[in-house]
């Protein structure tokens, strides 16, 4: 039975199912991108911490946040843990990059199989309605109507 559910997922019956599947894949792709970005920021923070405390005396006191609690330790105790965390994050990022490549390939296969083309959100109808397209794209904040 597992193979029949896989074939249903691989072979949608109508155009709406193809669109839903494609949307779900794009959503998953965006989630992976955002998680990779978040983890890369954490790796960068770990690198900053490592570069800041590495040249200091190993017996010097430092504080580390563990599960929402600030704990006093020495640099000698904290530095290896920060390095391990950084390496773990880098490993997770590499796995997410592999998943990202698989997802991209799955999306491109779906695009070629069903001849999917992405429409621009600024359709031709909008271009006809607004002659000044450049002015509309400049984020201007306007207060409520009636106030002067």
PDB file of N, CA and C in Angstrom, residues 4 17 32 38 42 48 84 86 98 101 110-111 115 119 122 132-134 140-141:
ATOM      1  N   UNK A   4       1.413   2.620  -3.434  1.00  0.00           N
ATOM      2  CA  UNK A   4       0.275   3.280  -4.079  1.00  0.00           C
ATOM      3  C   UNK A   4       0.127   4.716  -3.595  1.00  0.00           C
ATOM      4  N   UNK A  17      -4.194  19.861  -8.182  1.00  0.00           N
ATOM      5  CA  UNK A  17      -3.311  19.050  -7.338  1.00  0.00           C
ATOM      6  C   UNK A  17      -1.851  19.313  -7.673  1.00  0.00           C
ATOM      7  N   UNK A  32      13.501  25.735   4.314  1.00  0.00           N
ATOM      8  CA  UNK A  32      14.884  25.271   4.407  1.00  0.00           C
ATOM      9  C   UNK A  32      15.835  26.454   4.275  1.00  0.00           C
ATOM     10  N   UNK A  38      19.215  31.193   9.416  1.00  0.00           N
ATOM     11  CA  UNK A  38      19.206  31.321  10.878  1.00  0.00           C
ATOM     12  C   UNK A  38      20.418  30.624  11.497  1.00  0.00           C
ATOM     13  N   UNK A  42      23.864  31.919  13.660  1.00  0.00           N
ATOM     14  CA  UNK A  42      24.345  31.356  14.919  1.00  0.00           C
ATOM     15  C   UNK A  42      25.808  30.945  14.818  1.00  0.00           C
ATOM     16  N   UNK A  48      32.350  34.677  16.523  1.00  0.00           N
ATOM     17  CA  UNK A  48      32.693  35.918  17.221  1.00  0.00           C
ATOM     18  C   UNK A  48      33.077  35.643  18.675  1.00  0.00           C
ATOM     19  N   UNK A  84      32.434  22.943  19.936  1.00  0.00           N
ATOM     20  CA  UNK A  84      31.598  21.769  19.599  1.00  0.00           C
ATOM     21  C   UNK A  84      30.243  22.212  19.055  1.00  0.00           C
ATOM     22  N   UNK A  86      29.537  24.975  17.554  1.00  0.00           N
ATOM     23  CA  UNK A  86      29.748  25.551  16.219  1.00  0.00           C
ATOM     24  C   UNK A  86      29.892  24.442  15.178  1.00  0.00           C
ATOM     25  N   UNK A  98      22.180  19.794   1.628  1.00  0.00           N
ATOM     26  CA  UNK A  98      21.907  18.598   0.815  1.00  0.00           C
ATOM     27  C   UNK A  98      20.403  18.461   0.576  1.00  0.00           C
ATOM     28  N   UNK A 101      19.276  20.966  -2.018  1.00  0.00           N
ATOM     29  CA  UNK A 101      19.575  20.555  -3.393  1.00  0.00           C
ATOM     30  C   UNK A 101      18.579  19.501  -3.885  1.00  0.00           C
ATOM     31  N   UNK A 110       9.484  18.616 -11.375  1.00  0.00           N
ATOM     32  CA  UNK A 110       8.049  18.882 -11.446  1.00  0.00           C
ATOM     33  C   UNK A 110       7.757  19.961 -12.487  1.00  0.00           C
ATOM     34  N   UNK A 111       8.612  20.993 -12.523  1.00  0.00           N
ATOM     35  CA  UNK A 111       8.423  22.079 -13.509  1.00  0.00           C
ATOM     36  C   UNK A 111       8.556  21.565 -14.931  1.00  0.00           C
ATOM     37  N   UNK A 115       5.408  21.243 -17.201  1.00  0.00           N
ATOM     38  CA  UNK A 115       5.605  22.505 -17.931  1.00  0.00           C
ATOM     39  C   UNK A 115       5.084  23.699 -17.136  1.00  0.00           C
ATOM     40  N   UNK A 119       4.251  32.879 -12.956  1.00  0.00           N
ATOM     41  CA  UNK A 119       3.746  34.184 -13.382  1.00  0.00           C
ATOM     42  C   UNK A 119       4.284  35.239 -12.436  1.00  0.00           C
ATOM     43  N   UNK A 122       3.188  41.072 -10.669  1.00  0.00           N
ATOM     44  CA  UNK A 122       2.760  42.314 -11.327  1.00  0.00           C
ATOM     45  C   UNK A 122       2.286  41.955 -12.725  1.00  0.00           C
ATOM     46  N   UNK A 132       2.621  54.970 -13.843  1.00  0.00           N
ATOM     47  CA  UNK A 132       3.832  55.255 -13.084  1.00  0.00           C
ATOM     48  C   UNK A 132       4.143  54.062 -12.188  1.00  0.00           C
ATOM     49  N   UNK A 133       4.701  53.035 -12.744  1.00  0.00           N
ATOM     50  CA  UNK A 133       4.991  51.830 -11.987  1.00  0.00           C
ATOM     51  C   UNK A 133       6.113  52.078 -10.975  1.00  0.00           C
ATOM     52  N   UNK A 134       7.075  52.924 -11.328  1.00  0.00           N
ATOM     53  CA  UNK A 134       8.193  53.195 -10.435  1.00  0.00           C
ATOM     54  C   UNK A 134       7.729  53.870  -9.154  1.00  0.00           C
ATOM     55  N   UNK A 140       5.951  54.098   0.630  1.00  0.00           N
ATOM     56  CA  UNK A 140       5.602  55.355   1.270  1.00  0.00           C
ATOM     57  C   UNK A 140       4.534  55.066   2.315  1.00  0.00           C
ATOM     58  N   UNK A 141       4.729  55.560   3.537  1.00  0.00           N
ATOM     59  CA  UNK A 141       3.777  55.365   4.604  1.00  0.00           C
ATOM     60  C   UNK A 141       2.904  56.591   4.710  1.00  0.00           C
TER      61      UNK A 141
END
